[in-house]
C-alpha positions as CSV (number, residue, x, y, z in Angstrom):
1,X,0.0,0.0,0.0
2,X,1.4,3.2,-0.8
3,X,1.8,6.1,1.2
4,X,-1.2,8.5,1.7
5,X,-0.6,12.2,0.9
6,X,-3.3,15.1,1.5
7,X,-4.0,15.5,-2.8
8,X,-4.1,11.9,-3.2
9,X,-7.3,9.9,-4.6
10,X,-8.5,7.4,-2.0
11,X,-9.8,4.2,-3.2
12,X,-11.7,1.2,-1.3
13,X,-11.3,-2.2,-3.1
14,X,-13.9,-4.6,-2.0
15,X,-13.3,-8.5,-3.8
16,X,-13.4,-11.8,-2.1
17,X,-11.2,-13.6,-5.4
18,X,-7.7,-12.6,-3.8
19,X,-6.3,-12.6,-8.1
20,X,-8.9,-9.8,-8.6
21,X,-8.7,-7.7,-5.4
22,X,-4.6,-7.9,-5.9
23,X,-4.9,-6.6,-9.6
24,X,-7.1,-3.7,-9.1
25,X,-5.0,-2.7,-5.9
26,X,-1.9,-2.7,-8.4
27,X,-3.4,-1.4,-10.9
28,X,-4.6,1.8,-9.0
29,X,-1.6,2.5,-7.2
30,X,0.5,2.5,-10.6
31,X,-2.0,5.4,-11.4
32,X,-1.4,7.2,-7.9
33,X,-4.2,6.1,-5.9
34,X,-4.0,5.0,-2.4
35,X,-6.0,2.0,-2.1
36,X,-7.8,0.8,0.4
37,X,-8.3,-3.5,-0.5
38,X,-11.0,-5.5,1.7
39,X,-12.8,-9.2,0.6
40,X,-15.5,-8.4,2.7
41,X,-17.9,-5.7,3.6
42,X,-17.9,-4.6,7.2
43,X,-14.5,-4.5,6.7
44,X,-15.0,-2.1,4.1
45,X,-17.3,0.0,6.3
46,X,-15.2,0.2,9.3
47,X,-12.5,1.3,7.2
48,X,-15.4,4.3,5.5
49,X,-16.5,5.4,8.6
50,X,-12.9,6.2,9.7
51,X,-11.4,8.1,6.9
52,X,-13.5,9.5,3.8
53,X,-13.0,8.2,0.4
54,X,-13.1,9.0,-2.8
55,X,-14.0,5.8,-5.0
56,X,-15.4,2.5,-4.0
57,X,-15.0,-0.6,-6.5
58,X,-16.8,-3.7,-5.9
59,X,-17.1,-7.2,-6.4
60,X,-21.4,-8.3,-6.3
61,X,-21.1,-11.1,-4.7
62,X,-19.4,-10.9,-1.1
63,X,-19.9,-12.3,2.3
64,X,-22.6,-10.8,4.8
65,X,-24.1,-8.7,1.8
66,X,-23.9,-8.0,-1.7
67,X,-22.0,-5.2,-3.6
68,X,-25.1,-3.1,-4.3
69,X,-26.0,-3.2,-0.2
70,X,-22.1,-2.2,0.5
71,X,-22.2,0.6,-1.9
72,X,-25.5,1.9,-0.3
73,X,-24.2,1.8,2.7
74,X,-21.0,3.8,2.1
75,X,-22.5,6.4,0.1
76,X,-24.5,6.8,3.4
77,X,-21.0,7.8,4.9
78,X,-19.8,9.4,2.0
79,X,-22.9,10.7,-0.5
80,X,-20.1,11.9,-3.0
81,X,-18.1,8.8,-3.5
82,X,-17.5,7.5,-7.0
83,X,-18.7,3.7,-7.3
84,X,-18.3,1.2,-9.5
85,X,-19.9,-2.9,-9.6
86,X,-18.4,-5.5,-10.6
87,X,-19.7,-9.1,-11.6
88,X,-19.3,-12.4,-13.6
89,X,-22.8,-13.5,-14.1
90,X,-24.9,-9.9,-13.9
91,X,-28.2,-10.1,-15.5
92,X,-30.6,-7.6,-16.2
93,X,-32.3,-6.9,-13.3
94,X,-28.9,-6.9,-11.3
95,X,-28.0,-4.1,-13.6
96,X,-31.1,-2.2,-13.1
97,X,-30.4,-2.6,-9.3
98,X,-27.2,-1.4,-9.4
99,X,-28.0,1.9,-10.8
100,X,-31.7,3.0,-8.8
101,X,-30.6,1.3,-5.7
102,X,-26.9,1.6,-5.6
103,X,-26.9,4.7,-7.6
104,X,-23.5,3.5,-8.8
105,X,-21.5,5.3,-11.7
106,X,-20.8,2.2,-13.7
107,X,-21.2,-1.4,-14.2
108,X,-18.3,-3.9,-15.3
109,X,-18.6,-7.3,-15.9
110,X,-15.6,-9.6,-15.6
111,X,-13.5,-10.6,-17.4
112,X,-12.3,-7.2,-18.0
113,X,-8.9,-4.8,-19.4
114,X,-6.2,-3.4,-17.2
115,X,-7.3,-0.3,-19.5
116,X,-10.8,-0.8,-19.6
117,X,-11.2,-0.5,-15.7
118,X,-9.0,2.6,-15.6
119,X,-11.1,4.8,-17.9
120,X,-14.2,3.9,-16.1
121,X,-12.3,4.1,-13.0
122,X,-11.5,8.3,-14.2
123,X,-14.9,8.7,-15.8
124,X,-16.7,7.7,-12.6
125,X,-14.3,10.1,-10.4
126,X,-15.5,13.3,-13.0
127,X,-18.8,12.5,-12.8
128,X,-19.1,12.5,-9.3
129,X,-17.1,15.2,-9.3
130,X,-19.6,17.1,-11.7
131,X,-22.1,16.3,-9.6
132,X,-21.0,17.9,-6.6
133,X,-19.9,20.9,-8.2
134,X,-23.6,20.8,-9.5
135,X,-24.8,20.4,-5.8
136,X,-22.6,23.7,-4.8
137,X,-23.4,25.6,-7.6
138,X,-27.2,24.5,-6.7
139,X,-26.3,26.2,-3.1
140,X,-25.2,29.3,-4.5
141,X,-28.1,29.7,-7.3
142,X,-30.3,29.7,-4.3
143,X,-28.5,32.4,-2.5
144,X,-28.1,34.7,-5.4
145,X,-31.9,34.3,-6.7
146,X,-32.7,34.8,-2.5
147,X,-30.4,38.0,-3.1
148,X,-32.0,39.1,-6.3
149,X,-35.6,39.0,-4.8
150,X,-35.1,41.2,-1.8
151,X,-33.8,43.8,-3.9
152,X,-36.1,43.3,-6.9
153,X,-37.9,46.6,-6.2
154,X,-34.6,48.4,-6.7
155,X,-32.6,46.2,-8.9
156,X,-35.0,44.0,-11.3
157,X,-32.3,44.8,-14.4
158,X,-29.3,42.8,-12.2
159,X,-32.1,40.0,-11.0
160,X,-32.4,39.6,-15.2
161,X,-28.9,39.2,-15.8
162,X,-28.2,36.7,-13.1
163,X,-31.5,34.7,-14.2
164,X,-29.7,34.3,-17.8
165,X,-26.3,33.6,-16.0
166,X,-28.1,31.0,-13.9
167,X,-29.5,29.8,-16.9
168,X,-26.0,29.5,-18.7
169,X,-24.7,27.5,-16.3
170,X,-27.7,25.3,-16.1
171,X,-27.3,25.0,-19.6
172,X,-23.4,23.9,-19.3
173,X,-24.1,21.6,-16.6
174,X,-26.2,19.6,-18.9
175,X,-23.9,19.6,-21.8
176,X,-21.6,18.0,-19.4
177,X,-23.9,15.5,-18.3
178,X,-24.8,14.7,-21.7
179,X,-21.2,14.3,-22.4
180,X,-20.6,12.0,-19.7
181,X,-23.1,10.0,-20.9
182,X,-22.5,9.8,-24.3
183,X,-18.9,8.6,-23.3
184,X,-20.6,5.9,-21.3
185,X,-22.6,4.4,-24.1
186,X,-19.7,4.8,-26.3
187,X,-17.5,3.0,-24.0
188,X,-20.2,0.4,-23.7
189,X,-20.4,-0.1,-27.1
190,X,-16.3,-0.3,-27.3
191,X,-16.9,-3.3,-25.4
192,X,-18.5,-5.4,-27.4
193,X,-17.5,-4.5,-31.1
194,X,-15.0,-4.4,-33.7
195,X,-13.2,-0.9,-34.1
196,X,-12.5,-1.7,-38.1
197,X,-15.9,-2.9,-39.0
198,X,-18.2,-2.1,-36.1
199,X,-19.7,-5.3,-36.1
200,X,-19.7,-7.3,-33.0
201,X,-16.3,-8.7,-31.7
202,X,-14.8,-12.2,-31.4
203,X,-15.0,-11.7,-27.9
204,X,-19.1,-11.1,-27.6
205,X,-19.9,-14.0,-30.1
206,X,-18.5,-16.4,-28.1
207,X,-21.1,-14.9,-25.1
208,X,-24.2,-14.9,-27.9
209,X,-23.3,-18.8,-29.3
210,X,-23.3,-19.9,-25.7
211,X,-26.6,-18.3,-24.9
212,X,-28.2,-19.0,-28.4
213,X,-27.1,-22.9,-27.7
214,X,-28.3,-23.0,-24.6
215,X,-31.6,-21.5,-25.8
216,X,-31.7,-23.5,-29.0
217,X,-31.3,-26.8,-27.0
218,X,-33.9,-26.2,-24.5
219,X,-36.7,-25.3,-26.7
220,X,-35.4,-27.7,-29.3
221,X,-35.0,-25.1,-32.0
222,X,-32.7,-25.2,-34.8
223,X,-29.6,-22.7,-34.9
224,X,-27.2,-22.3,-37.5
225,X,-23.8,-20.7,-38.1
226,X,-22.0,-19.8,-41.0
227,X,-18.1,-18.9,-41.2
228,X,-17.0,-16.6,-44.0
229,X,-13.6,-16.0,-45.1
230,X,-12.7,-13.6,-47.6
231,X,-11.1,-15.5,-51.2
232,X,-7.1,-14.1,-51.3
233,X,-7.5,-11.3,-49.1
234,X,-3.7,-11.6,-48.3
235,X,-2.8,-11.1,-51.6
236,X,-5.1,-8.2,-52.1
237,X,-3.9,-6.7,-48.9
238,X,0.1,-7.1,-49.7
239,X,-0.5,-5.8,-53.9
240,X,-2.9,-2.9,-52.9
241,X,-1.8,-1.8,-49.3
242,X,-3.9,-2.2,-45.7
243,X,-5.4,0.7,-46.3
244,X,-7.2,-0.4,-49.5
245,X,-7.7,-4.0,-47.2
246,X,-9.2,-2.2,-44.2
247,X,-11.7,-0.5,-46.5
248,X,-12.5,-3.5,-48.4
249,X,-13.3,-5.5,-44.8
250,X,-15.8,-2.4,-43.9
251,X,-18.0,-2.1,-47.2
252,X,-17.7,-6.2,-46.8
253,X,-19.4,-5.5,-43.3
254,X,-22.2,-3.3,-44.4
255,X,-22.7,-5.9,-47.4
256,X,-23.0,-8.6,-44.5
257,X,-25.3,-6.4,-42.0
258,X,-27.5,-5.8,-45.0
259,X,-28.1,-9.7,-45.8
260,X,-29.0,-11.0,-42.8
261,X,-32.0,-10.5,-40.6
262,X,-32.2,-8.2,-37.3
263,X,-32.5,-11.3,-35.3
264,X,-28.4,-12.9,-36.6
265,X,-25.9,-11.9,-35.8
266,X,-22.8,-10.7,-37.5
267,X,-19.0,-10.4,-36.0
268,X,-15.6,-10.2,-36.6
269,X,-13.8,-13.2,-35.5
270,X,-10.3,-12.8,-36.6
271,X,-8.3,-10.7,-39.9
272,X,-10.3,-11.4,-43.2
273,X,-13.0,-14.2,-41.6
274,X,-16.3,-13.2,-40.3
275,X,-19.2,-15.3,-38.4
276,X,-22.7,-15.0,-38.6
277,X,-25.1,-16.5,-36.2
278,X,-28.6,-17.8,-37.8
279,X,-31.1,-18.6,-34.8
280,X,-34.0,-20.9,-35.5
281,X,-32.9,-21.4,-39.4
282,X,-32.4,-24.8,-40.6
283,X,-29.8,-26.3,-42.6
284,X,-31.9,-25.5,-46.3
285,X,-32.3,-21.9,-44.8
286,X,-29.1,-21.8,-43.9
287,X,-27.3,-23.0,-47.3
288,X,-29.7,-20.9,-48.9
289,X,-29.4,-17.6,-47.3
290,X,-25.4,-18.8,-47.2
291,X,-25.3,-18.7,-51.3
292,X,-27.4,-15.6,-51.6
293,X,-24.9,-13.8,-49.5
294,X,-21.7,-15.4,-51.8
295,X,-23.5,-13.8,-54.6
296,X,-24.2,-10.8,-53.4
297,X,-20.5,-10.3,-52.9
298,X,-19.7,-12.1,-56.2
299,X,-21.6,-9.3,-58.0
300,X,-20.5,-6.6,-55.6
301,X,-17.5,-3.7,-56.6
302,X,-15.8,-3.2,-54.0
303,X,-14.1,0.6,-53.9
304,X,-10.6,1.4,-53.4
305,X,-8.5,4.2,-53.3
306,X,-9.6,5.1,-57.1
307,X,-9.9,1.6,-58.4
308,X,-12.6,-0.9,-58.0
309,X,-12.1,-4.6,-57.1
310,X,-14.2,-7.7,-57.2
311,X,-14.4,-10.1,-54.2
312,X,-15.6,-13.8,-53.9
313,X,-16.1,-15.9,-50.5
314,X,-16.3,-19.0,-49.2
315,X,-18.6,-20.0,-46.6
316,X,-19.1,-23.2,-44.1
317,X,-22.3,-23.9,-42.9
318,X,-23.7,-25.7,-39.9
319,X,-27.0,-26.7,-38.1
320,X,-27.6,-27.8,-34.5
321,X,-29.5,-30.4,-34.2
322,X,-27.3,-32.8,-35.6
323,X,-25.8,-35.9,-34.4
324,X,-21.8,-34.8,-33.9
325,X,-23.2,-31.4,-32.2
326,X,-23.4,-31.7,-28.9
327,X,-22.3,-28.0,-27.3
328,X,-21.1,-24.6,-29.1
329,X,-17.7,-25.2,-29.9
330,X,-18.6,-28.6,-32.2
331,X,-21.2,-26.2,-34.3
332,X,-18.3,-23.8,-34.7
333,X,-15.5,-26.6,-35.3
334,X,-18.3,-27.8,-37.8
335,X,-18.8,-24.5,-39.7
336,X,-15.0,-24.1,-39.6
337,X,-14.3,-27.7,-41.0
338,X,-16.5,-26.7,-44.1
339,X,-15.2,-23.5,-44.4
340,X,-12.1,-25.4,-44.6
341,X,-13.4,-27.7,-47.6
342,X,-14.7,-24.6,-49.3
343,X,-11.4,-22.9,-49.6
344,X,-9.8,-26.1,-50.5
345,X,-11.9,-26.8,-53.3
346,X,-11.8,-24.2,-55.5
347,X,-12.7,-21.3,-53.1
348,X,-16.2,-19.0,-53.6
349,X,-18.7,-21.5,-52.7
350,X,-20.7,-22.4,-49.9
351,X,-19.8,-26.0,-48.0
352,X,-22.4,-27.4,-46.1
353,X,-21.4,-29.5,-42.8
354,X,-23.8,-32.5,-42.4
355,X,-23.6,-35.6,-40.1
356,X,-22.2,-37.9,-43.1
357,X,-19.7,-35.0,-44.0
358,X,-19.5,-31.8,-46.2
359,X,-21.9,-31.0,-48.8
360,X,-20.6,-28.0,-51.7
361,X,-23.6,-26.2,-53.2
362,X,-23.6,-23.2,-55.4
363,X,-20.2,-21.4,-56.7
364,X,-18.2,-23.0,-58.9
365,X,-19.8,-26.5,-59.1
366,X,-20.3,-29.6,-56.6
367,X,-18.0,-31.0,-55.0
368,X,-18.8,-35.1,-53.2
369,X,-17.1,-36.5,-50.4
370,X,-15.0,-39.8,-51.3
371,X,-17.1,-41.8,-49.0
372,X,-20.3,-40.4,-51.2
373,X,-18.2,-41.0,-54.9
374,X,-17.9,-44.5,-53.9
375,X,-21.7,-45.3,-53.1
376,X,-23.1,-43.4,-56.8
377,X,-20.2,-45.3,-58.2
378,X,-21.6,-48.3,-56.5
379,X,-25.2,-47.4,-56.9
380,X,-24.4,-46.3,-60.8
381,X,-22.4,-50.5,-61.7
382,X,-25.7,-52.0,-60.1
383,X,-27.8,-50.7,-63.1
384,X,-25.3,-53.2,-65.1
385,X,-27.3,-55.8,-63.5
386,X,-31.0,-54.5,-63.6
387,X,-33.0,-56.2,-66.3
388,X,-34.8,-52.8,-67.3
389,X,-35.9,-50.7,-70.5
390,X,-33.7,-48.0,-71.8
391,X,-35.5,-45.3,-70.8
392,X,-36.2,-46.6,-67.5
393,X,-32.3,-47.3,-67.0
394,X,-31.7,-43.4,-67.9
395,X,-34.3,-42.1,-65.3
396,X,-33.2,-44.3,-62.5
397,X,-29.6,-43.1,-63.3
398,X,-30.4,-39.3,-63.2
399,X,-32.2,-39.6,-60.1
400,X,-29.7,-41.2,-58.6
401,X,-27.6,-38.5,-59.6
402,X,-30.0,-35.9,-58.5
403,X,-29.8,-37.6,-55.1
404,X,-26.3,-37.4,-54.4
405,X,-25.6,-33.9,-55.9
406,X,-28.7,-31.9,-54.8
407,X,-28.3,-30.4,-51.4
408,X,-32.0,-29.8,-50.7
409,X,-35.3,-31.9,-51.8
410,X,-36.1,-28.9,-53.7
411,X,-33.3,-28.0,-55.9
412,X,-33.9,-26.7,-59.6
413,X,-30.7,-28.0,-61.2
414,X,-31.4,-29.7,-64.0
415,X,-30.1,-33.4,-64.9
416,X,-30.4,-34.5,-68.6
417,X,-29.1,-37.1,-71.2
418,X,-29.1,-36.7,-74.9
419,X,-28.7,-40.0,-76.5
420,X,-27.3,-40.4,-80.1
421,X,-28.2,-42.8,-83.4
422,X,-25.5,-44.2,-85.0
423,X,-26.5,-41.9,-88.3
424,X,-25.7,-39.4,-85.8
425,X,-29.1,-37.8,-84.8
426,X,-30.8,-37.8,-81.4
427,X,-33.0,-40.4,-80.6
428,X,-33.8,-40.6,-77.2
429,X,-33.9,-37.7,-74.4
430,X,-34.6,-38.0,-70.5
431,X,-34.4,-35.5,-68.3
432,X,-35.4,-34.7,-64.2
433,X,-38.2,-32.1,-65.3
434,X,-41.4,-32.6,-66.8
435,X,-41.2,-29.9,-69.3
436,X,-38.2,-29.4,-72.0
437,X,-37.4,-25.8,-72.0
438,X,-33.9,-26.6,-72.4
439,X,-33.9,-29.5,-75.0
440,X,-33.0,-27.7,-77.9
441,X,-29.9,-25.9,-76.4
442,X,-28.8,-29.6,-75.3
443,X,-29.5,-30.9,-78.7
444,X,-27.1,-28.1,-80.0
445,X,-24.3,-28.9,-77.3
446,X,-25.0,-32.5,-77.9
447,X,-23.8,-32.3,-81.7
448,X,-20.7,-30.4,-80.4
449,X,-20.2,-32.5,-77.6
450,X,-20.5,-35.6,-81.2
451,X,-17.5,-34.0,-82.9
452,X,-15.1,-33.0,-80.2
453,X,-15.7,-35.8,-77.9
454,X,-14.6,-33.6,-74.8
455,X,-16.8,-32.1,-72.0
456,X,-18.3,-29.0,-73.3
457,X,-19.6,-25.9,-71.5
458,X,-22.5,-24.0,-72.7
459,X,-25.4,-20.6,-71.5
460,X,-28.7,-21.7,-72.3
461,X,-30.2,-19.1,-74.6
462,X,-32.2,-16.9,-72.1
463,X,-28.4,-17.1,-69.5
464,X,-30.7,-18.8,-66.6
465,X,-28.5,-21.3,-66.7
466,X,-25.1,-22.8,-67.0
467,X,-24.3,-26.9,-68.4
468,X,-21.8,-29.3,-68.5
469,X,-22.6,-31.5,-71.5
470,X,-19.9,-34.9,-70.6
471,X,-19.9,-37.4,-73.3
472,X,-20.7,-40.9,-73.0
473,X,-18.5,-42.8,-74.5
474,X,-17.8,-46.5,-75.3
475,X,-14.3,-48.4,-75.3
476,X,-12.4,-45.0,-73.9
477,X,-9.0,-44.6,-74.7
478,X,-9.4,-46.7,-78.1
479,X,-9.3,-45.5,-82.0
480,X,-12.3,-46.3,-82.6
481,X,-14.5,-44.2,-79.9
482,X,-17.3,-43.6,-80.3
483,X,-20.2,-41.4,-78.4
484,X,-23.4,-43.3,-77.1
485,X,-25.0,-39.8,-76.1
486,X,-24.5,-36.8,-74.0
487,X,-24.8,-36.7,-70.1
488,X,-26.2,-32.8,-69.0
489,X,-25.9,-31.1,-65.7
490,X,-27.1,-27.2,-65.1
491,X,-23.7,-26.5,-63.0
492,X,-20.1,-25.9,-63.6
493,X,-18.6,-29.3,-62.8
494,X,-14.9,-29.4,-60.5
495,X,-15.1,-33.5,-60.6
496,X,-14.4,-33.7,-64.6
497,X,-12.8,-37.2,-64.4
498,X,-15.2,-38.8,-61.5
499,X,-18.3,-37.6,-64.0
500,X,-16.2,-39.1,-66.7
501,X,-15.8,-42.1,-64.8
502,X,-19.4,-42.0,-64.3
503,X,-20.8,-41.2,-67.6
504,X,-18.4,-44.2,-68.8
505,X,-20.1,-46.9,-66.6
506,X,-23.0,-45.8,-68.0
507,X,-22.4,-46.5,-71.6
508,X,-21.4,-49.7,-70.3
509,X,-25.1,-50.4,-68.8
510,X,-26.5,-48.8,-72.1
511,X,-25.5,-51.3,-74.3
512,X,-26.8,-54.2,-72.3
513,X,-29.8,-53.0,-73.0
514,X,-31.8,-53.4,-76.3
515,X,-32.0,-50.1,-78.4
């Protein structure tokens, strides 16, 4: 304990954790204070009543009575003493208690910066010492508007001037009270979010994805969480400079607030990667808003410092309930394990975590797992064996196909195959829809698809939609090739020699059966 002076700022520092009670006593005597440090409260108020104090920081919860009583009870003593509570598990009403019964200046919860506790430490000092000044100045309003009125008769020009002075300094007091205020929300606010992008920090998500677990598991909701990483943000950052970077990551922040719904939320959990959390949205609500959000900053320019750029992202995706989510931190490892997929397969796409692995939709095409290659490969040489008609082997095919690359029961990609005469004309089509808007673009890519007998990539003619036309083709690898038809998919495919594997097992089945 340092030495007490007359100037010096007195202190009373009320904790029962020893750790806690020992850093705030350093910490305040580093910054001149004496300090004062109890772990109970009649300690504390044996020690008020003796000497007066300036500032009294408490833990809540302390033997014989609770930091909102102590506080009371020394500003009793002292009604101008600066106070400040302290707590782990505050909730709401504990707040609101703190500040009409305990009057105190502020409210900390732990754990808590070394610089953090300072400021609020100083603000609460000013404000009480605002508030006394207010007080005196109260005092000598009263005496000068007592002196005014006994000479009003005589002097009722001077009682007018000191009514506007009075009313200047009313004026003043409030703009400081406002100002202390305003710094209070602000430091608030501080708290909890990210000074670049001023959405909420790594720190207060992991608060909100324990609470929205907790919640989601006891009223057996859904909740889901994506994690978003920014495509080659290093390399953007080291061509262009951080300044051009940090401005990127904040128009990429307002993009983000503006997709999601006031009820997610959005933070900053580290550099270039950002997590949103989705309560009560399933997995097909979540990979859906997931992929309108990797468009929307697909097709979004992004400003610099006089130059525009384009940005892509990859997202992982995750629902609770699911059978390898038990608690918080397996829904985050499971958004960041598809995240992880997502960047490792090509990057701008949205990875989907479910129980039998990661699911790609959207972006640049989809992506299986090995363990689901192997049972379409599987299910695919089965149809060798099935005594069925032609166009009964084609639809069980695409369906099968539908199956293992669709991510949701209602997806619109389309699934098609061509088939091809020996004179070189179609003669057979199958497709997953009913209706054949597309049929004559895929006869067109079909005849190209004939002549170059490589996987060809084609717009429909009204750009809603992108194919892979794969050929199907009998005795690969041998001079005398030749095409069976043309396998179609509405998608950019990544797995070009698995859907050549496929589309060649195929043309095996095909020719077991009569034509």
């Amino acid at each position: 304990m340092t030495a007490k002076n007359k100037n010096q700022i007195k202190a009373l520092v009320i904790d029962d954790e020893p750790f806690i009670k020992n850093i705030l006593t350093i910490l305040l005597e580093m910054e001149g204070y004496s300090v004062s440090p109890f772990d109970n409260g009649l300690d504390a108020i044996k020690e008020a009543k003796k000497s007066k104090y300036n500032i009294i920081i408490s833990d809540y919860f302390l033997p014989h009575m609770n930091g909102i009583e102590l506080i009371q009870k020394v500003r009793e003593l002292h009604p101008y003493i600066a106070s400040i509570l302290i707590t782990g598990v505050g909730d709401e009403q504990t707040i609101i208690d703190a500040f009409t019964k305990g009057h105190v200046n502020s409210y900390l919860t732990k754990p808590f910066s070394n610089e953090e506790i300072l400021k609020i430490t100083r603000l609460a000092l000013k404000e009480q010492e605002i508030k006394l000044k207010e007080d005196r100045l109260h005092e000598e309003l009263q005496e000068q508007i007592k002196e005014a009125t006994r000479q009003l008769k005589e002097k009722n020009k001077l009682l007018k001037e000191k009514e506007k002075k009075a009313k200047e300094l009313y004026e003043k007091l409030e703009k400081e009270q406002k100002l202390v205020k305003n710094k209070n929300i602000l430091l608030q606010k501080l708290s909890v979010t990210d000074g670049l992008t001023d959405l909420y920090n790594h720190r207060y998500f992991q608060r909100r994805i324990k609470e929205e677990f907790i919640r989601a598991k006891r009223y057996s909701l859904p909740l889901s969480c994506l994690m978003i990483d920014l495509d080659d943000f290093k390399i953007l950052n080291d061509t262009h400079g951080h300044q051009v970077g940090d401005r990127i990551l904040t128009e990429f922040a307002m993009v983000l607030n503006n997709s999601i719904r006031q009820v997610d939320m959005a933070a900053r959990y580290g550099g270039e990667e950002f997590v949103v959390l989705l309560p009560q949205i399933d997995t097909e609500g979540a990979s859906n808003m997931a992929e309108r959000f990797r468009m929307a900053v697909e097709l979004h320019r992004f400003s610099g410092t006089g130059k525009q750029f384009n940005i892509t992202v990859s997202i992982g995706a995750a629902t609770y309930p699911a059978g390898d989510i038990k608690i918080e931190r397996d829904l985050l490892r499971a958004a960041d394990t598809a995240l992880y997929r997502a960047k490792n397969t090509g990057k701008n796409r949205v990875v989907v975590h479910t129980p039998m692995g990661e699911k790609a939709i959207g972006g640049g095409g989809e992506i299986l797992t090995i363990a689901e290659k192997r049972k379409l490969l599987s299910d695919i040489t089965m149809l060798l064996n099935r005594n069925v008609s032609l166009n009964e082997l084609l639809k069980i095919f695409l369906n099968r196909l539908k199956e293992a690359y669709d991510i949701g029961p209602d997806s619109d990609m389309l699934y098609a195959i061509m088939l091809i005469a020996k004179n070189g004309e179609p003669f057979n089509f199958i497709s997953t829809r009913v209706n054949g808007n597309y049929k004559e673009d895929i006869l067109k890519s079909a005849k190209e698809v004939v002549k170059s007998r490589e996987m060809y990539l084609f717009n429909t003619k009204d750009n809603e939609n992108v194919f892979s036309a794969i050929p199907i083709i009998t005795d690969p690898g041998t001079s005398d090739e030749s095409v069976i038809g043309v396998l179609n998919i509405s998608t950019t495919i990544e797995d070009k020699n698995f859907i050549k594997d496929i589309s060649n097992i195929l043309s095996i089945a095909i020719k077991g059966v009569k034509i």
